[in-house]
Amino acid sequence: MSLMKNKQSHSSNLAFAFIEWLTGLSYTTLFTIWMIMALGFGAAYFGMSYVGESSHSPTDLAEIADPLYRFANAMYYSIITATSTGYGDITPQGFSKLLAAVQSISALLVFAIFVTKLVSHQQELTLTEVHRLTFEDVFHNTREGFYICRKDFDHAIAHAEKHENLDIEHWENIVIAYRHLQTLFEEIPDFYENDTHRYTIDVKREQLLVESAHRTLHRINVMLDTFSTHNIDWANHERSMKELQELVDVITVVTPLWEKRSPYDNTLESFADILQMKDRMHLKIIQAID
């Protein structure tokens, strides 16, 4: 009894291993296997029509005198059997019944896996396209976020140059812009590594993103210099100072990670420029505190 169970278990393992091997094949390979099986069984039916009195070949094949026409009918019957269509114009008899049963089961198995793989491939293409569109939307929003922050800084610069002071609204916009930049920088590494790995940033978009970050940090330095020139005590504005320091900390952590995840060598100098802009901001903070 134990030996019989072991044999059954071994047979089941072989069957599962075979199915797993089939599922690992590409859909083009599976279709090729299916076609080879159809041709092979068709050749077998054709050969059986010449054996003995042809009592084991599908009906009417042996009565066809023209070998080419007989072979064509054998192939027709094989394909009909493989697809389980079963028109009934040609039927198996004798040993061909067993052969037809084996072909029907094996062909359906291969064809089912083929269809599954084909549908899965199409779904993968669809998901990749959806992910690409989502990525493009997030990328656009990120660059737009940098642009909005720069506009807030530009407004503050213009107001400082004209009035030599800042009102509450401009200080609030600066605080919000600093916070927004922290979020933008923290999300940048996600452009390179994600759960799906279906779509990632290309070199052109990376250059655009690096440029946006660099221009924004440069604008902050210009704004701080403008404040100092017009005697605006920006260091004593606690909320903006706190957010600016946190922004510097975020850039310090994120930029090396960003550079590490980037697969492109032609933007390495740009990362150094970002860190240089950050260092200038940090130096201004230290000088303002002292």
CSV table of C-alpha atoms in Angstrom, one decimal:
chain,number,residue,atom,x,y,z
A,1,MET,CA,0.0,0.0,0.0
A,2,SER,CA,2.8,2.4,0.9
A,3,LEU,CA,4.7,1.5,-2.3
A,4,MET,CA,1.5,2.3,-4.3
A,5,LYS,CA,1.1,5.6,-2.6
A,6,ASN,CA,4.7,6.5,-3.3
A,7,LYS,CA,4.3,5.7,-7.0
A,8,GLN,CA,1.1,7.8,-7.2
A,9,SER,CA,2.9,10.7,-5.4
A,10,HIS,CA,5.8,10.4,-7.8
A,11,SER,CA,3.5,10.4,-10.8
A,12,SER,CA,1.7,13.4,-9.5
A,13,ASN,CA,4.9,15.2,-9.0
A,14,LEU,CA,6.0,14.5,-12.5
A,15,ALA,CA,2.7,15.7,-13.9
A,16,PHE,CA,2.9,18.9,-11.9
A,17,ALA,CA,6.6,19.4,-12.9
A,18,PHE,CA,5.6,18.9,-16.6
A,19,ILE,CA,2.8,21.4,-16.4
A,20,GLU,CA,5.0,23.9,-14.6
A,21,TRP,CA,7.6,23.5,-17.3
A,22,LEU,CA,5.0,24.2,-19.9
A,23,THR,CA,3.8,27.3,-18.1
A,24,GLY,CA,7.4,28.6,-18.1
A,25,LEU,CA,7.5,28.6,-21.9
A,26,SER,CA,6.7,31.6,-24.0
A,27,TYR,CA,3.4,31.8,-25.8
A,28,THR,CA,5.2,31.5,-29.2
A,29,THR,CA,7.0,28.3,-28.1
A,30,LEU,CA,3.7,26.9,-26.8
A,31,PHE,CA,2.0,27.6,-30.1
A,32,THR,CA,4.9,26.0,-32.0
A,33,ILE,CA,4.6,22.9,-29.8
A,34,TRP,CA,0.9,22.7,-30.4
A,35,MET,CA,1.4,22.9,-34.2
A,36,ILE,CA,4.1,20.2,-34.0
A,37,MET,CA,1.8,18.0,-32.1
A,38,ALA,CA,-1.0,18.5,-34.7
A,39,LEU,CA,1.4,17.7,-37.5
A,40,GLY,CA,2.8,14.7,-35.6
A,41,PHE,CA,-0.6,13.2,-34.9
A,42,GLY,CA,-1.8,14.0,-38.4
A,43,ALA,CA,1.2,12.0,-39.8
A,44,ALA,CA,0.3,9.2,-37.4
A,45,TYR,CA,-3.3,9.1,-38.7
A,46,PHE,CA,-2.0,9.2,-42.2
A,47,GLY,CA,0.4,6.3,-41.6
A,48,MET,CA,-2.3,4.2,-39.9
A,49,SER,CA,-4.5,4.4,-43.0
A,50,TYR,CA,-1.9,2.2,-44.8
A,51,VAL,CA,-1.6,-0.4,-42.1
A,52,GLY,CA,-3.5,-3.7,-42.6
A,53,GLU,CA,-7.1,-3.2,-43.5
A,54,SER,CA,-7.0,0.3,-41.9
A,55,SER,CA,-9.5,-0.8,-39.3
A,56,HIS,CA,-7.6,1.4,-36.8
A,57,SER,CA,-7.4,4.6,-38.8
A,58,PRO,CA,-10.1,7.3,-38.8
A,59,THR,CA,-13.0,6.6,-41.2
A,60,ASP,CA,-12.7,7.2,-44.9
A,61,LEU,CA,-9.0,7.9,-44.9
A,62,ALA,CA,-8.1,4.5,-46.4
A,63,GLU,CA,-10.6,5.0,-49.2
A,64,ILE,CA,-8.8,8.1,-50.5
A,65,ALA,CA,-6.5,7.1,-53.3
A,66,ASP,CA,-4.6,10.3,-53.8
A,67,PRO,CA,-1.8,10.2,-51.1
A,68,LEU,CA,-1.6,14.0,-51.0
A,69,TYR,CA,-5.4,14.4,-50.5
A,70,ARG,CA,-5.3,11.6,-47.9
A,71,PHE,CA,-2.5,13.4,-46.0
A,72,ALA,CA,-4.5,16.7,-46.2
A,73,ASN,CA,-7.5,14.9,-44.7
A,74,ALA,CA,-5.4,13.4,-42.0
A,75,MET,CA,-4.1,16.8,-41.1
A,76,TYR,CA,-7.6,18.2,-41.2
A,77,TYR,CA,-8.8,15.5,-38.8
A,78,SER,CA,-5.8,16.1,-36.5
A,79,ILE,CA,-6.5,19.8,-36.2
A,80,ILE,CA,-10.2,19.3,-35.7
A,81,THR,CA,-9.3,16.8,-32.9
A,82,ALA,CA,-6.7,19.1,-31.4
A,83,THR,CA,-9.3,22.0,-31.2
A,84,SER,CA,-12.1,19.6,-29.9
A,85,THR,CA,-14.3,20.9,-32.7
A,86,GLY,CA,-15.5,17.4,-33.8
A,87,TYR,CA,-17.6,18.0,-36.9
A,88,GLY,CA,-18.2,14.2,-37.2
A,89,ASP,CA,-17.4,13.9,-40.9
A,90,ILE,CA,-14.3,11.8,-39.9
A,91,THR,CA,-14.5,9.7,-36.8
A,92,PRO,CA,-11.9,7.5,-35.0
A,93,GLN,CA,-12.1,3.8,-34.9
A,94,GLY,CA,-10.0,1.1,-33.4
A,95,PHE,CA,-6.6,2.2,-32.1
A,96,SER,CA,-7.1,5.7,-33.5
A,97,LYS,CA,-9.7,6.3,-30.7
A,98,LEU,CA,-6.9,6.1,-28.1
A,99,LEU,CA,-4.7,8.2,-30.2
A,100,ALA,CA,-7.4,10.8,-30.7
A,101,ALA,CA,-8.1,10.9,-26.9
A,102,VAL,CA,-4.4,11.4,-26.1
A,103,GLN,CA,-4.2,14.1,-28.7
A,104,SER,CA,-7.3,15.9,-27.5
A,105,ILE,CA,-6.2,16.0,-23.9
A,106,SER,CA,-2.6,17.0,-24.6
A,107,ALA,CA,-3.5,19.6,-27.3
A,108,LEU,CA,-6.1,21.2,-25.1
A,109,LEU,CA,-3.6,21.4,-22.2
A,110,VAL,CA,-1.0,23.1,-24.4
A,111,PHE,CA,-3.5,25.3,-26.1
A,112,ALA,CA,-5.1,26.4,-22.7
A,113,ILE,CA,-1.7,27.4,-21.4
A,114,PHE,CA,-0.9,29.1,-24.7
A,115,VAL,CA,-4.1,31.2,-24.5
A,116,THR,CA,-3.4,32.0,-20.8
A,117,LYS,CA,0.1,33.2,-21.6
A,118,LEU,CA,-1.1,35.2,-24.5
A,119,VAL,CA,-3.8,37.0,-22.4
A,120,SER,CA,-1.3,37.5,-19.6
A,121,HIS,CA,1.2,39.1,-22.1
A,122,GLN,CA,-1.5,41.5,-23.3
A,123,GLN,CA,-2.4,42.3,-19.7
A,124,GLU,CA,1.2,43.0,-19.0
A,125,LEU,CA,1.4,45.3,-21.9
A,126,THR,CA,-1.7,47.1,-20.7
A,127,LEU,CA,-0.4,47.4,-17.2
A,128,THR,CA,2.9,48.7,-18.5
A,129,GLU,CA,1.1,51.4,-20.5
A,130,VAL,CA,-1.0,52.4,-17.5
A,131,HIS,CA,2.1,52.6,-15.3
A,132,ARG,CA,3.8,54.7,-18.0
A,133,LEU,CA,0.9,57.1,-18.1
A,134,THR,CA,0.8,57.3,-14.3
A,135,PHE,CA,4.5,57.9,-14.2
A,136,GLU,CA,4.3,60.7,-16.8
A,137,ASP,CA,1.6,62.3,-14.7
A,138,VAL,CA,3.6,62.1,-11.5
A,139,PHE,CA,6.7,63.4,-13.3
A,140,HIS,CA,4.8,66.3,-14.7
A,141,ASN,CA,3.4,67.2,-11.3
A,142,THR,CA,6.9,67.0,-9.8
A,143,ARG,CA,8.4,69.4,-12.3
A,144,GLU,CA,5.3,71.6,-12.0
A,145,GLY,CA,5.8,71.6,-8.2
A,146,PHE,CA,9.4,72.9,-8.6
A,147,TYR,CA,8.1,75.6,-10.9
A,148,ILE,CA,5.4,76.7,-8.5
A,149,CYS,CA,8.0,77.0,-5.7
A,150,ARG,CA,10.2,79.1,-7.9
A,151,LYS,CA,7.3,81.4,-8.7
A,152,ASP,CA,6.7,81.8,-4.9
A,153,PHE,CA,10.3,82.7,-4.4
A,154,ASP,CA,10.3,85.1,-7.4
A,155,HIS,CA,7.3,86.9,-5.9
A,156,ALA,CA,9.1,87.2,-2.5
A,157,ILE,CA,12.2,88.5,-4.3
A,158,ALA,CA,10.2,91.1,-6.2
A,159,HIS,CA,8.3,92.2,-3.1
A,160,ALA,CA,11.6,92.5,-1.1
A,161,GLU,CA,13.3,94.6,-3.8
A,162,LYS,CA,10.3,96.9,-4.1
A,163,HIS,CA,9.2,97.3,-0.5
A,164,GLU,CA,12.3,96.1,1.4
A,165,ASN,CA,10.1,93.9,3.6
A,166,LEU,CA,7.9,90.9,3.5
A,167,ASP,CA,4.2,90.7,4.6
A,168,ILE,CA,2.6,87.7,6.3
A,169,GLU,CA,1.3,86.3,3.0
A,170,HIS,CA,4.8,86.1,1.4
A,171,TRP,CA,6.3,84.5,4.5
A,172,GLU,CA,3.5,81.9,4.5
A,173,ASN,CA,4.1,81.1,0.9
A,174,ILE,CA,7.8,80.7,1.5
A,175,VAL,CA,7.1,78.3,4.4
A,176,ILE,CA,4.7,76.3,2.2
A,177,ALA,CA,7.2,76.2,-0.6
A,178,TYR,CA,9.9,74.9,1.7
A,179,ARG,CA,7.6,72.1,2.9
A,180,HIS,CA,6.6,71.3,-0.7
A,181,LEU,CA,10.2,71.0,-1.8
A,182,GLN,CA,10.9,68.6,1.1
A,183,THR,CA,8.1,66.3,-0.2
A,184,LEU,CA,9.3,66.6,-3.8
A,185,PHE,CA,12.9,65.7,-3.0
A,186,GLU,CA,11.8,62.8,-0.9
A,187,GLU,CA,9.7,61.3,-3.7
A,188,ILE,CA,12.4,61.6,-6.4
A,189,PRO,CA,14.2,58.3,-5.7
A,190,ASP,CA,10.8,56.5,-6.3
A,191,PHE,CA,11.2,57.3,-10.0
A,192,TYR,CA,14.0,54.7,-10.1
A,193,GLU,CA,12.8,51.9,-7.8
A,194,ASN,CA,9.2,50.8,-7.4
A,195,ASP,CA,7.2,47.6,-6.8
A,196,THR,CA,6.3,46.9,-10.4
A,197,HIS,CA,9.6,47.9,-12.2
A,198,ARG,CA,7.5,48.3,-15.3
A,199,TYR,CA,8.6,51.8,-16.1
A,200,THR,CA,11.4,54.0,-14.9
A,201,ILE,CA,12.8,57.4,-15.6
A,202,ASP,CA,14.9,57.9,-18.8
A,203,VAL,CA,18.0,60.0,-19.2
A,204,LYS,CA,16.2,62.9,-20.8
A,205,ARG,CA,13.6,63.2,-18.0
A,206,GLU,CA,16.3,62.8,-15.4
A,207,GLN,CA,18.1,65.8,-16.9
A,208,LEU,CA,14.9,67.8,-16.8
A,209,LEU,CA,14.3,66.8,-13.2
A,210,VAL,CA,17.8,67.6,-12.1
A,211,GLU,CA,17.6,71.0,-13.9
A,212,SER,CA,14.4,71.8,-12.1
A,213,ALA,CA,15.8,70.9,-8.7
A,214,HIS,CA,19.0,72.9,-9.4
A,215,ARG,CA,17.2,76.0,-10.6
A,216,THR,CA,14.9,75.9,-7.6
A,217,LEU,CA,17.8,75.7,-5.1
A,218,HIS,CA,19.6,78.5,-7.0
A,219,ARG,CA,16.4,80.6,-6.7
A,220,ILE,CA,16.4,80.1,-2.9
A,221,ASN,CA,20.0,81.3,-2.7
A,222,VAL,CA,19.1,84.4,-4.8
A,223,MET,CA,16.1,85.0,-2.5
A,224,LEU,CA,18.2,84.8,0.7
A,225,ASP,CA,20.9,87.1,-0.8
A,226,THR,CA,18.1,89.6,-1.7
A,227,PHE,CA,16.7,89.5,1.8
A,228,SER,CA,20.2,90.2,3.2
A,229,THR,CA,20.8,93.0,0.8
A,230,HIS,CA,17.5,94.7,1.8
A,231,ASN,CA,18.0,94.1,5.5
A,232,ILE,CA,15.2,91.6,5.8
A,233,ASP,CA,15.9,89.6,8.9
A,234,TRP,CA,14.9,86.2,7.5
A,235,ALA,CA,16.9,84.3,10.1
A,236,ASN,CA,14.6,85.4,12.9
A,237,HIS,CA,11.4,84.1,11.1
A,238,GLU,CA,11.2,80.9,13.0
A,239,ARG,CA,8.8,78.9,10.8
A,240,SER,CA,10.6,79.6,7.5
A,241,MET,CA,14.0,79.1,9.2
A,242,LYS,CA,12.9,75.7,10.6
A,243,GLU,CA,11.5,74.5,7.2
A,244,LEU,CA,14.6,75.7,5.4
A,245,GLN,CA,16.9,73.8,7.7
A,246,GLU,CA,14.7,70.7,7.3
A,247,LEU,CA,14.9,71.2,3.5
A,248,VAL,CA,18.7,71.2,3.7
A,249,ASP,CA,18.7,68.0,5.7
A,250,VAL,CA,16.3,66.3,3.2
A,251,ILE,CA,18.5,67.3,0.3
A,252,THR,CA,21.6,66.1,2.1
A,253,VAL,CA,20.1,62.6,2.5
A,254,VAL,CA,18.2,62.4,-0.8
A,255,THR,CA,20.7,63.6,-3.3
A,256,PRO,CA,23.3,60.9,-2.7
A,257,LEU,CA,20.6,58.3,-2.9
A,258,TRP,CA,19.3,59.9,-6.0
A,259,GLU,CA,22.7,59.8,-7.6
A,260,LYS,CA,23.2,56.2,-6.5
A,261,ARG,CA,20.0,55.0,-8.1
A,262,SER,CA,20.6,56.9,-11.3
A,263,PRO,CA,21.9,54.6,-14.0
A,264,TYR,CA,23.1,57.5,-16.1
A,265,ASP,CA,26.7,58.9,-16.0
A,266,ASN,CA,26.1,62.2,-17.8
A,267,THR,CA,24.2,63.7,-14.9
A,268,LEU,CA,26.9,63.2,-12.2
A,269,GLU,CA,28.1,66.8,-12.4
A,270,SER,CA,24.5,68.0,-12.0
A,271,PHE,CA,24.1,66.1,-8.7
A,272,ALA,CA,27.3,67.8,-7.5
A,273,ASP,CA,25.8,71.2,-8.5
A,274,ILE,CA,22.7,70.4,-6.4
A,275,LEU,CA,24.8,69.6,-3.4
A,276,GLN,CA,26.8,72.8,-4.0
A,277,MET,CA,23.6,74.8,-4.0
A,278,LYS,CA,22.6,73.1,-0.8
A,279,ASP,CA,25.9,73.8,0.8
A,280,ARG,CA,25.5,77.5,-0.1
A,281,MET,CA,22.1,77.5,1.6
A,282,HIS,CA,23.6,75.8,4.7
A,283,LEU,CA,26.4,78.3,4.9
A,284,LYS,CA,23.9,81.2,4.7
A,285,ILE,CA,21.9,79.6,7.6
A,286,ILE,CA,25.1,79.3,9.7
A,287,GLN,CA,26.2,82.9,9.0
A,288,ALA,CA,22.7,84.2,9.7
A,289,ILE,CA,22.5,82.4,13.0
A,290,ASP,CA,26.0,83.6,14.1
